[in-house]
Short mmCIF file of C-alpha atoms in Angstrom, two decimals:
data_model
loop_
_atom_site.label_atom_id
_atom_site.label_comp_id
_atom_site.label_asym_id
_atom_site.label_seq_id
_atom_site.Cartn_x
_atom_site.Cartn_y
_atom_site.Cartn_z
CA MET A 1 0.00 0.00 0.00
CA ILE A 2 0.93 3.70 -0.29
CA ALA A 3 0.65 5.92 2.77
CA THR A 4 -2.64 7.67 3.32
CA GLN A 5 -1.23 9.85 6.13
CA GLN A 6 -0.31 13.18 4.59
CA SER A 7 1.50 14.78 7.55
CA LEU A 8 3.55 13.11 10.24
CA THR A 9 2.91 13.85 13.90
CA ARG A 10 5.85 14.22 16.26
CA ALA A 11 4.61 11.20 18.21
CA THR A 12 4.71 9.01 15.09
CA VAL A 13 8.21 10.17 14.21
CA ALA A 14 9.44 9.62 17.79
CA ARG A 15 7.89 6.17 18.24
CA TYR A 16 9.16 4.97 14.89
CA ALA A 17 12.65 6.32 15.62
CA VAL A 18 12.85 4.54 18.99
CA GLY A 19 12.86 1.22 17.12
CA SER A 20 16.37 2.02 15.96
CA LEU A 21 17.52 1.80 19.55
CA GLY A 22 16.89 -1.90 19.07
CA THR A 23 17.97 -2.32 15.46
CA GLY A 24 21.12 -0.23 15.98
CA GLY A 25 21.99 -2.16 19.12
CA PHE A 26 21.56 -5.55 17.50
CA ALA A 27 23.46 -4.51 14.40
CA THR A 28 26.33 -3.05 16.43
CA LEU A 29 27.00 -5.23 19.45
CA PRO A 30 27.17 -8.71 17.86
CA GLY A 31 29.14 -7.27 14.95
CA LEU A 32 31.57 -5.69 17.38
CA VAL A 33 32.10 -8.45 19.94
CA LEU A 34 30.81 -11.80 18.67
CA VAL A 35 33.79 -12.86 16.55
CA TYR A 36 36.16 -11.51 19.21
CA TYR A 37 34.20 -13.43 21.89
CA LEU A 38 34.61 -16.63 19.90
CA THR A 39 38.31 -16.23 19.12
CA ASP A 40 39.65 -14.58 22.27
CA SER A 41 37.36 -15.90 25.02
CA LEU A 42 36.20 -19.31 23.79
CA GLY A 43 39.35 -20.25 21.84
CA VAL A 44 37.56 -20.86 18.53
CA ALA A 45 39.80 -20.59 15.46
CA ALA A 46 39.30 -17.40 13.44
CA ILE A 47 38.01 -19.13 10.30
CA ALA A 48 35.61 -21.27 12.37
CA ALA A 49 34.37 -18.18 14.22
CA GLY A 50 33.67 -16.49 10.89
CA LEU A 51 31.81 -19.58 9.72
CA VAL A 52 29.60 -19.60 12.82
CA VAL A 53 28.56 -15.98 12.30
CA THR A 54 28.19 -16.31 8.53
CA VAL A 55 26.00 -19.43 8.56
CA ALA A 56 23.72 -17.87 11.15
CA LYS A 57 23.42 -14.80 8.95
CA VAL A 58 22.80 -16.94 5.86
CA TRP A 59 19.79 -18.28 7.71
CA ASP A 60 18.62 -14.68 8.02
CA VAL A 61 18.97 -14.23 4.27
CA ILE A 62 16.86 -17.35 3.73
CA ILE A 63 14.02 -16.37 6.06
CA ASP A 64 13.82 -12.60 5.48
CA PRO A 65 11.98 -12.81 2.13
CA VAL A 66 9.55 -15.31 3.70
CA ILE A 67 8.93 -13.05 6.69
CA GLY A 68 8.41 -10.11 4.34
CA ALA A 69 5.81 -11.92 2.28
CA ARG A 70 4.08 -13.24 5.43
CA SER A 71 4.04 -9.69 6.78
CA ASP A 72 2.17 -8.57 3.64
CA ARG A 73 -0.23 -11.47 4.13
CA MET A 74 -0.81 -10.47 7.76
CA LEU A 75 -1.49 -6.89 6.68
CA ALA A 76 -4.03 -8.00 4.08
CA ALA A 77 -5.77 -10.43 6.44
CA ARG A 78 -5.65 -8.53 9.75
CA GLY A 79 -4.97 -4.93 8.80
CA SER A 80 -1.73 -4.68 10.80
CA ARG A 81 1.90 -5.82 10.90
CA ARG A 82 2.07 -5.29 14.66
CA PRO A 83 1.72 -8.89 16.05
CA MET A 84 4.82 -10.10 14.19
CA MET A 85 6.86 -7.14 15.44
CA VAL A 86 5.79 -7.68 19.05
CA LEU A 87 6.75 -11.37 18.91
CA GLY A 88 10.25 -10.53 17.69
CA ALA A 89 10.73 -7.83 20.33
CA VAL A 90 9.76 -10.14 23.18
CA ALA A 91 11.80 -13.16 22.03
CA LEU A 92 15.07 -11.41 21.14
CA PRO A 93 16.37 -10.57 24.66
CA VAL A 94 16.09 -14.21 25.77
CA PHE A 95 18.07 -15.64 22.87
CA PHE A 96 20.58 -12.77 22.92
CA LEU A 97 21.42 -13.54 26.54
CA LEU A 98 21.86 -17.23 25.72
CA THR A 99 24.33 -16.36 22.94
CA PHE A 100 26.80 -14.94 25.47
CA ALA A 101 26.10 -17.44 28.25
CA VAL A 102 28.51 -20.25 27.27
CA PRO A 103 29.74 -21.75 30.57
CA ALA A 104 33.37 -21.07 31.45
CA GLY A 105 35.68 -23.91 30.51
CA THR A 106 33.54 -25.22 27.64
CA ALA A 107 35.66 -26.74 24.86
CA ALA A 108 35.95 -24.81 21.59
CA VAL A 109 33.72 -27.05 19.44
CA PRO A 110 30.68 -27.28 21.75
CA ALA A 111 31.11 -23.58 22.56
CA ALA A 112 30.94 -22.74 18.85
CA VAL A 113 27.82 -24.90 18.42
CA TRP A 114 26.17 -23.24 21.44
CA VAL A 115 26.82 -19.75 20.08
CA PHE A 116 25.68 -20.75 16.60
CA VAL A 117 22.29 -22.11 17.72
CA ALA A 118 21.58 -19.27 20.15
CA PHE A 119 22.61 -16.58 17.68
CA LEU A 120 20.53 -18.16 14.91
CA LEU A 121 17.44 -17.96 17.14
CA THR A 122 18.33 -14.37 18.07
CA ALA A 123 18.64 -13.41 14.42
CA THR A 124 15.27 -15.02 13.65
CA ALA A 125 13.57 -13.00 16.40
CA PHE A 126 15.24 -9.84 15.09
CA SER A 127 13.96 -10.48 11.57
CA LEU A 128 10.39 -10.85 12.83
CA PHE A 129 10.63 -7.24 13.97
CA GLN A 130 13.00 -5.71 11.45
CA VAL A 131 11.36 -6.77 8.20
CA PRO A 132 7.92 -5.21 8.87
CA TYR A 133 9.68 -2.26 10.56
CA ILE A 134 11.50 -1.52 7.30
CA ALA A 135 8.18 -1.66 5.41
CA LEU A 136 6.37 0.84 7.64
CA PRO A 137 7.71 4.19 6.29
CA ALA A 138 5.93 3.70 2.97
CA GLU A 139 2.70 3.32 4.97
CA LEU A 140 3.30 6.02 7.58
CA ALA A 141 4.45 8.90 5.37
CA SER A 142 3.75 10.16 1.89
CA GLY A 143 5.97 12.40 -0.16
CA TYR A 144 9.68 12.60 -0.84
CA ASP A 145 10.51 15.09 1.93
CA GLU A 146 8.18 13.63 4.56
CA ARG A 147 9.98 10.30 4.33
CA THR A 148 13.32 12.03 4.60
CA ARG A 149 12.11 13.61 7.84
CA LEU A 150 10.86 10.29 9.22
CA LEU A 151 14.03 8.40 8.35
CA THR A 152 16.38 11.21 9.40
CA TRP A 153 15.21 11.01 13.00
CA ARG A 154 15.32 7.27 12.88
CA VAL A 155 19.00 7.49 11.95
CA VAL A 156 19.64 10.05 14.72
CA VAL A 157 18.48 7.37 17.17
CA LEU A 158 20.38 4.73 15.22
CA THR A 159 23.64 6.64 15.56
CA PHE A 160 22.98 7.19 19.26
CA ALA A 161 22.36 3.43 19.59
CA ILE A 162 25.65 2.66 17.85
CA LEU A 163 27.44 4.93 20.34
CA LEU A 164 25.52 3.52 23.29
CA PHE A 165 26.16 -0.12 22.45
CA GLY A 166 29.52 0.31 20.76
CA ALA A 167 31.00 2.14 23.73
CA GLY A 168 28.72 0.84 26.48
CA GLY A 169 28.91 -2.84 25.52
CA PRO A 170 32.65 -3.19 26.10
CA ALA A 171 32.31 -1.04 29.24
CA LEU A 172 29.68 -3.42 30.64
CA ARG A 173 31.89 -6.36 29.70
CA ALA A 174 34.75 -4.80 31.67
CA LEU A 175 32.57 -4.75 34.80
CA GLY A 176 33.07 -8.51 34.93
CA GLY A 177 36.37 -7.74 36.65
CA GLY A 178 38.44 -9.95 34.36
CA ASN A 179 35.93 -12.81 34.47
CA ASP A 180 34.93 -13.25 30.82
CA PHE A 181 31.77 -15.24 31.58
CA ALA A 182 30.47 -12.66 34.06
CA GLY A 183 31.42 -9.73 31.83
CA TYR A 184 29.77 -11.02 28.67
CA PHE A 185 26.71 -12.25 30.59
CA LEU A 186 26.16 -8.82 32.16
CA MET A 187 26.66 -7.13 28.80
CA ALA A 188 24.14 -9.41 27.08
CA LEU A 189 21.57 -9.08 29.87
CA VAL A 190 21.54 -5.28 29.93
CA ALA A 191 21.86 -4.88 26.16
CA GLY A 192 19.16 -7.47 25.43
CA VAL A 193 16.64 -5.72 27.67
CA VAL A 194 17.36 -2.30 26.09
CA ILE A 195 17.24 -3.69 22.54
CA GLY A 196 13.98 -5.54 23.16
CA GLY A 197 12.44 -2.55 24.92
CA GLY A 198 13.16 -0.19 22.04
CA MET A 199 11.73 -2.65 19.55
CA LEU A 200 8.60 -3.22 21.65
CA VAL A 201 7.83 0.50 21.93
CA SER A 202 8.23 0.96 18.18
CA ALA A 203 6.09 -2.08 17.34
CA PHE A 204 3.06 -0.09 18.48
CA VAL A 205 3.62 2.60 15.86
CA ALA A 206 2.29 0.05 13.38
CA PRO A 207 -1.44 0.77 13.06
CA ARG A 208 -3.58 -1.71 14.98
CA GLN A 209 -6.16 -1.85 12.21
CA LEU A 210 -5.89 0.06 8.95
CA PRO A 211 -9.09 1.06 7.13
CA ALA A 212 -10.31 -1.74 4.87
CA ASP A 213 -10.22 0.45 1.76
CA THR A 214 -6.47 1.07 2.22
CA LEU A 215 -5.48 -2.60 2.51
CA PRO A 216 -4.03 -4.66 -0.33
CA PRO A 217 -6.44 -7.24 -1.77
CA ARG A 218 -6.47 -10.67 -0.12
CA LYS A 219 -6.72 -12.37 -3.47
CA GLY A 220 -3.38 -13.76 -4.52
CA VAL A 221 -1.78 -13.22 -1.10
CA LEU A 222 1.35 -15.35 -0.81
CA THR A 223 0.92 -18.61 1.07
CA THR A 224 3.75 -20.98 0.10
CA LEU A 225 7.51 -20.82 0.44
CA ARG A 226 7.89 -20.96 -3.33
CA THR A 227 5.60 -17.97 -3.86
CA ASN A 228 7.28 -16.11 -0.98
CA TYR A 229 10.66 -16.34 -2.72
CA ALA A 230 9.10 -15.71 -6.11
CA ALA A 231 7.70 -12.44 -4.76
CA GLY A 232 11.13 -11.31 -3.63
CA ILE A 233 12.67 -12.14 -6.98
CA GLY A 234 9.76 -10.38 -8.65
CA ALA A 235 10.43 -7.22 -6.64
CA LEU A 236 14.04 -7.25 -7.83
CA ARG A 237 13.00 -7.93 -11.40
CA ASP A 238 10.27 -5.28 -11.57
CA SER A 239 12.08 -2.37 -9.89
CA GLN A 240 15.34 -1.15 -11.38
CA PRO A 241 15.75 1.53 -8.68
CA PHE A 242 15.42 -1.16 -6.02
CA ARG A 243 18.07 -3.35 -7.62
CA ALA A 244 20.53 -0.47 -7.82
CA LEU A 245 19.86 0.81 -4.30
CA LEU A 246 19.96 -2.65 -2.70
CA LEU A 247 23.26 -3.63 -4.33
CA ALA A 248 24.90 -0.36 -3.27
CA PHE A 249 23.63 -0.78 0.29
CA LEU A 250 24.72 -4.44 0.43
CA LEU A 251 28.26 -3.56 -0.62
CA GLN A 252 28.43 -0.76 1.92
CA GLY A 253 27.15 -3.13 4.61
CA LEU A 254 30.04 -5.44 3.70
CA ALA A 255 32.55 -2.61 4.16
CA THR A 256 31.12 -1.25 7.40
CA GLY A 257 30.54 -4.75 8.79
CA MET A 258 34.18 -5.56 8.21
CA MET A 259 35.29 -2.42 10.02
CA LEU A 260 32.86 -3.00 12.87
CA ALA A 261 34.08 -6.55 13.43
CA GLY A 262 37.67 -5.33 13.22
CA ALA A 263 37.38 -2.51 15.77
CA ASN A 264 38.14 -4.72 18.78
CA TYR A 265 41.21 -6.12 17.01
CA VAL A 266 42.45 -2.63 16.10
CA ALA A 267 42.06 -1.50 19.71
CA THR A 268 43.80 -4.56 21.16
CA TRP A 269 46.60 -5.30 18.69
CA VAL A 270 47.23 -1.99 16.90
CA LEU A 271 46.50 0.64 19.56
CA HIS A 272 47.41 -1.81 22.37
CA SER A 273 44.44 -0.93 24.55
CA GLU A 274 41.13 -2.78 24.73
CA ASP A 275 39.62 0.43 26.12
CA ALA A 276 40.44 2.17 22.83
CA VAL A 277 37.40 0.54 21.23
CA THR A 278 35.22 2.82 23.36
CA PHE A 279 37.09 5.91 22.12
CA LEU A 280 36.82 4.67 18.53
CA PHE A 281 33.05 4.56 18.85
CA ILE A 282 32.87 7.95 20.52
CA ALA A 283 34.95 9.40 17.67
CA LEU A 284 32.71 7.66 15.12
CA ILE A 285 29.30 8.49 16.52
CA GLY A 286 29.82 11.86 18.15
CA PRO A 287 30.06 13.66 14.79
CA ALA A 288 27.32 11.48 13.32
CA LEU A 289 24.82 12.63 15.96
CA VAL A 290 25.49 16.24 15.01
CA VAL A 291 25.65 15.75 11.25
CA THR A 292 22.67 13.42 10.65
CA PRO A 293 20.05 16.21 10.41
CA LEU A 294 22.37 18.09 8.04
CA TRP A 295 22.19 15.20 5.57
CA GLY A 296 18.45 15.82 5.45
CA VAL A 297 19.18 19.41 4.44
CA VAL A 298 21.63 18.16 1.81
CA ALA A 299 18.98 15.78 0.46
CA ARG A 300 16.47 18.61 0.07
CA ARG A 301 19.04 20.76 -1.73
CA ILE A 302 20.68 18.30 -4.13
CA GLY A 303 18.60 15.12 -3.89
CA LYS A 304 18.95 11.99 -1.79
CA GLU A 305 20.87 10.03 -4.39
CA ARG A 306 23.54 12.74 -4.83
CA GLY A 307 23.84 13.17 -1.09
CA PHE A 308 24.24 9.41 -0.71
CA ARG A 309 27.02 9.40 -3.29
CA LEU A 310 28.80 12.29 -1.55
CA ALA A 311 28.62 10.58 1.85
CA SER A 312 29.96 7.34 0.39
CA MET A 313 32.95 9.03 -1.22
CA LEU A 314 33.78 10.88 2.01
CA PHE A 315 33.63 7.63 4.00
CA GLY A 316 35.86 5.83 1.51
CA VAL A 317 38.57 8.51 1.65
CA ALA A 318 38.52 8.52 5.46
CA ALA A 319 38.80 4.73 5.61
CA LEU A 320 41.66 4.64 3.12
CA SER A 321 43.70 7.13 5.14
CA MET A 322 43.77 4.75 8.11
CA VAL A 323 46.17 2.42 6.29
CA LEU A 324 48.89 4.59 7.88
CA LEU A 325 48.23 2.71 11.12
CA ILE A 326 50.58 0.02 9.80
CA TRP A 327 53.54 2.38 10.14
CA ALA A 328 52.36 4.95 12.68
CA PRO A 329 49.72 3.68 15.11
CA GLY A 330 48.47 6.40 17.40
CA ALA A 331 45.66 8.62 18.62
CA TRP A 332 45.59 10.50 15.29
CA VAL A 333 43.29 7.74 14.01
CA TYR A 334 40.36 9.30 15.86
CA LEU A 335 40.28 12.18 13.34
CA PRO A 336 39.62 10.07 10.20
CA VAL A 337 37.25 7.93 12.27
CA ALA A 338 35.29 11.12 13.08
CA VAL A 339 35.14 12.03 9.38
CA ALA A 340 33.96 8.49 8.60
CA GLY A 341 31.29 8.86 11.28
CA ALA A 342 29.94 12.06 9.74
CA ALA A 343 29.81 10.32 6.35
CA TYR A 344 28.26 7.16 7.82
CA ALA A 345 25.28 9.21 9.03
CA GLY A 346 24.47 10.05 5.41
CA MET A 347 25.16 6.48 4.26
CA GLN A 348 22.45 5.29 6.65
CA SER A 349 19.78 8.00 6.57
CA LEU A 350 19.66 8.64 2.82
CA PRO A 351 19.26 5.09 1.44
CA MET A 352 16.72 4.35 4.18
CA ALA A 353 14.76 7.41 3.05
CA MET A 354 15.09 6.30 -0.58
CA LEU A 355 13.63 2.83 0.08
CA PRO A 356 10.03 3.96 0.78
CA ASP A 357 10.23 6.10 -2.36
CA VAL A 358 11.10 2.94 -4.28
CA ILE A 359 8.22 1.04 -2.64
CA SER A 360 5.67 3.72 -3.48
CA HIS A 361 6.97 4.00 -7.03
CA ASP A 362 6.56 0.25 -7.44
CA ALA A 363 3.06 0.33 -5.93
CA ARG A 364 1.99 2.87 -8.54
CA ARG A 365 3.47 0.88 -11.41
CA ASN A 366 2.76 -2.70 -10.33
CA GLY A 367 0.04 -2.52 -7.69
CA PRO A 368 0.09 -2.21 -3.88
CA GLY A 369 0.70 -4.91 -1.28
CA ARG A 370 4.44 -5.59 -1.62
CA ALA A 371 5.99 -3.32 1.03
CA GLY A 372 6.79 -6.27 3.29
CA THR A 373 8.34 -8.14 0.39
CA PHE A 374 10.60 -5.18 -0.35
CA GLY A 375 11.42 -4.95 3.36
CA GLY A 376 12.33 -8.64 3.47
CA MET A 377 14.65 -8.39 0.50
CA TRP A 378 16.22 -5.21 1.90
CA THR A 379 16.87 -6.82 5.28
CA ALA A 380 18.29 -9.91 3.58
CA GLY A 381 20.67 -7.75 1.57
CA GLU A 382 21.72 -5.72 4.61
CA THR A 383 22.26 -8.91 6.61
CA THR A 384 24.28 -10.45 3.81
CA GLY A 385 26.60 -7.45 3.66
CA MET A 386 27.18 -7.31 7.42
CA ALA A 387 27.72 -11.07 7.67
CA LEU A 388 30.16 -11.15 4.77
CA GLY A 389 32.05 -8.29 6.39
CA ALA A 390 32.80 -10.44 9.43
CA THR A 391 33.59 -13.38 7.14
CA VAL A 392 36.09 -11.43 5.02
CA LEU A 393 37.74 -10.18 8.22
CA THR A 394 38.21 -13.73 9.55
CA ILE A 395 39.61 -14.86 6.19
CA VAL A 396 42.16 -12.03 6.27
CA LEU A 397 43.03 -12.90 9.88
CA ALA A 398 43.49 -16.57 8.98
CA LEU A 399 45.63 -15.76 5.92
CA THR A 400 47.87 -13.40 7.89
CA GLY A 401 48.47 -15.85 10.75
CA TYR A 402 46.26 -14.48 13.52
CA ILE A 403 46.57 -16.65 16.65
CA ALA A 404 43.26 -17.43 18.42
CA ARG A 405 43.45 -18.03 22.19
CA SER A 406 40.98 -18.70 24.95
CA ALA A 407 40.94 -16.05 27.67
CA SER A 408 42.93 -18.22 30.08
CA ALA A 409 45.53 -19.21 27.47
CA ALA A 410 46.02 -15.60 26.41
CA ALA A 411 46.58 -14.54 29.99
CA ALA A 412 49.11 -17.33 30.51
CA ALA A 413 50.99 -16.69 27.26
CA GLY A 414 51.02 -12.90 27.45
CA ALA A 415 52.17 -12.82 23.83
CA GLY A 416 51.11 -10.57 20.97
CA GLN A 417 50.31 -11.27 17.34
CA PRO A 418 52.66 -11.70 14.36
CA ALA A 419 53.44 -8.50 12.46
CA GLU A 420 51.66 -9.92 9.40
CA ALA A 421 48.46 -10.42 11.43
CA VAL A 422 48.61 -6.85 12.74
CA ALA A 423 49.01 -5.58 9.15
CA GLY A 424 46.04 -7.73 8.12
CA ILE A 425 43.95 -6.12 10.86
CA VAL A 426 44.83 -2.64 9.60
CA LEU A 427 44.10 -3.53 5.96
CA SER A 428 40.72 -4.91 7.04
CA PHE A 429 40.00 -1.56 8.67
CA SER A 430 41.18 0.67 5.83
CA VAL A 431 42.13 -0.36 2.29
CA ILE A 432 39.72 -3.26 1.83
CA PRO A 433 36.60 -1.38 3.07
CA ALA A 434 37.58 1.68 1.00
CA ALA A 435 37.79 -0.47 -2.14
CA ILE A 436 34.36 -1.98 -1.43
CA ILE A 437 32.85 1.49 -0.93
CA ALA A 438 34.29 2.53 -4.30
CA ALA A 439 32.64 -0.52 -5.90
CA SER A 440 29.27 0.48 -4.38
CA LEU A 441 29.31 3.72 -6.37
CA VAL A 442 28.85 1.74 -9.60
CA PRO A 443 25.29 0.48 -8.90
CA LEU A 444 24.45 3.74 -7.14
CA ALA A 445 25.18 5.61 -10.37
CA ARG A 446 22.40 3.53 -11.99
CA TYR A 447 19.72 4.63 -9.50
CA ARG A 448 17.35 6.69 -11.66
CA LEU A 449 14.50 7.65 -9.32
CA ARG A 450 14.29 11.39 -8.66
CA LYS A 451 12.12 13.69 -6.53
CA GLY A 452 9.79 14.48 -9.43
CA ASP A 453 9.16 10.78 -10.05
CA VAL A 454 8.28 10.19 -6.39
CA ASP A 455 6.05 13.22 -5.82
CA ASP A 456 4.28 12.47 -9.10
CA VAL A 457 3.44 9.03 -7.71
CA VAL A 458 2.05 10.53 -4.47
#
């Protein structure tokens, strides 16, 4: 469907934005600490740790299109996407806590299996919320600029969540007093409750019952797995702007996911301070909180797609400059990280504001009722990028000779990493992400939807 609401209330904007406290937290904290938890606390080999995270994320890619299509079916049958979102918000904190509750002393293989199963269930619960959440802007707001406003404030909360969980997660872990089990358990307990709470509040922004004349027709609503996947493929086939936007966003998720997963390693083995990860996130998100609304101004002046391209180029240059850490590690790195943070705000807010434009454009051309399907494919693409980022990092670590240790073995050995592994960490935080960002500009150049096309649809 296309939004019938012509002007957004502050309450709607605020309640929708609060959901990003949950989505930002879940996207940040596992990406930041999960691989590190596996390699440096549970003693799982780097390549195996990457496999655990990647396979769990592949499951997400499999189920997201199904959840999207079922969300459309729920909307057609019941007039609301809310029940699915509430279920995901309630289930996620339980499974998130279990992910970081591996008993101390568990051998590497059963520990990896434990984390894999628990994280897979956590990711499933997250998708139940995230997929319909992504579909809502096309139903809550009409018009090119109204959606920019809605998504801008969502990204303000998202950037705050990245700071809160990126800096606060390791700080909570440190309260374990050197006991890894206690530290990670406390971190997961507090973070899980905050993530689930933000998601639950935002679930109620979904209308409880839309008017019958605004609902998509029940006839032809998707009911089988085959038709669920066919709908997702159809969305890609029918919408050229969606294909271009999704591929650009997927590639950028790969780059940022790689840097996110590498932040702990940079802090520990390049800057030689585990506490430095907190300062990295402060440097990243502090500027983003200030700059995010300015990207909305940029979008109104030059268009979302041009603003998105500008933000991407700025991020790529900042990332590339950090290759100097190989030769001169030091506090200077916080400056390019701050520039990357300002650019990252635009790389999040602008494509998210472009997605509901794409959905409405498709609804006008091909008929309403596919917002959830678009949301499912978008979430699958985003998940794929973030998961592959962690995977590429672990491959680089394995190729450069990174030595995985359990917490007790590391304490006993007191040794560092080979110089080649340290160089691999830096490359994974600089040159490789910058190259991926450059590649994302190719599909972005093929995005042809403009403000006139969108407002003409409305």
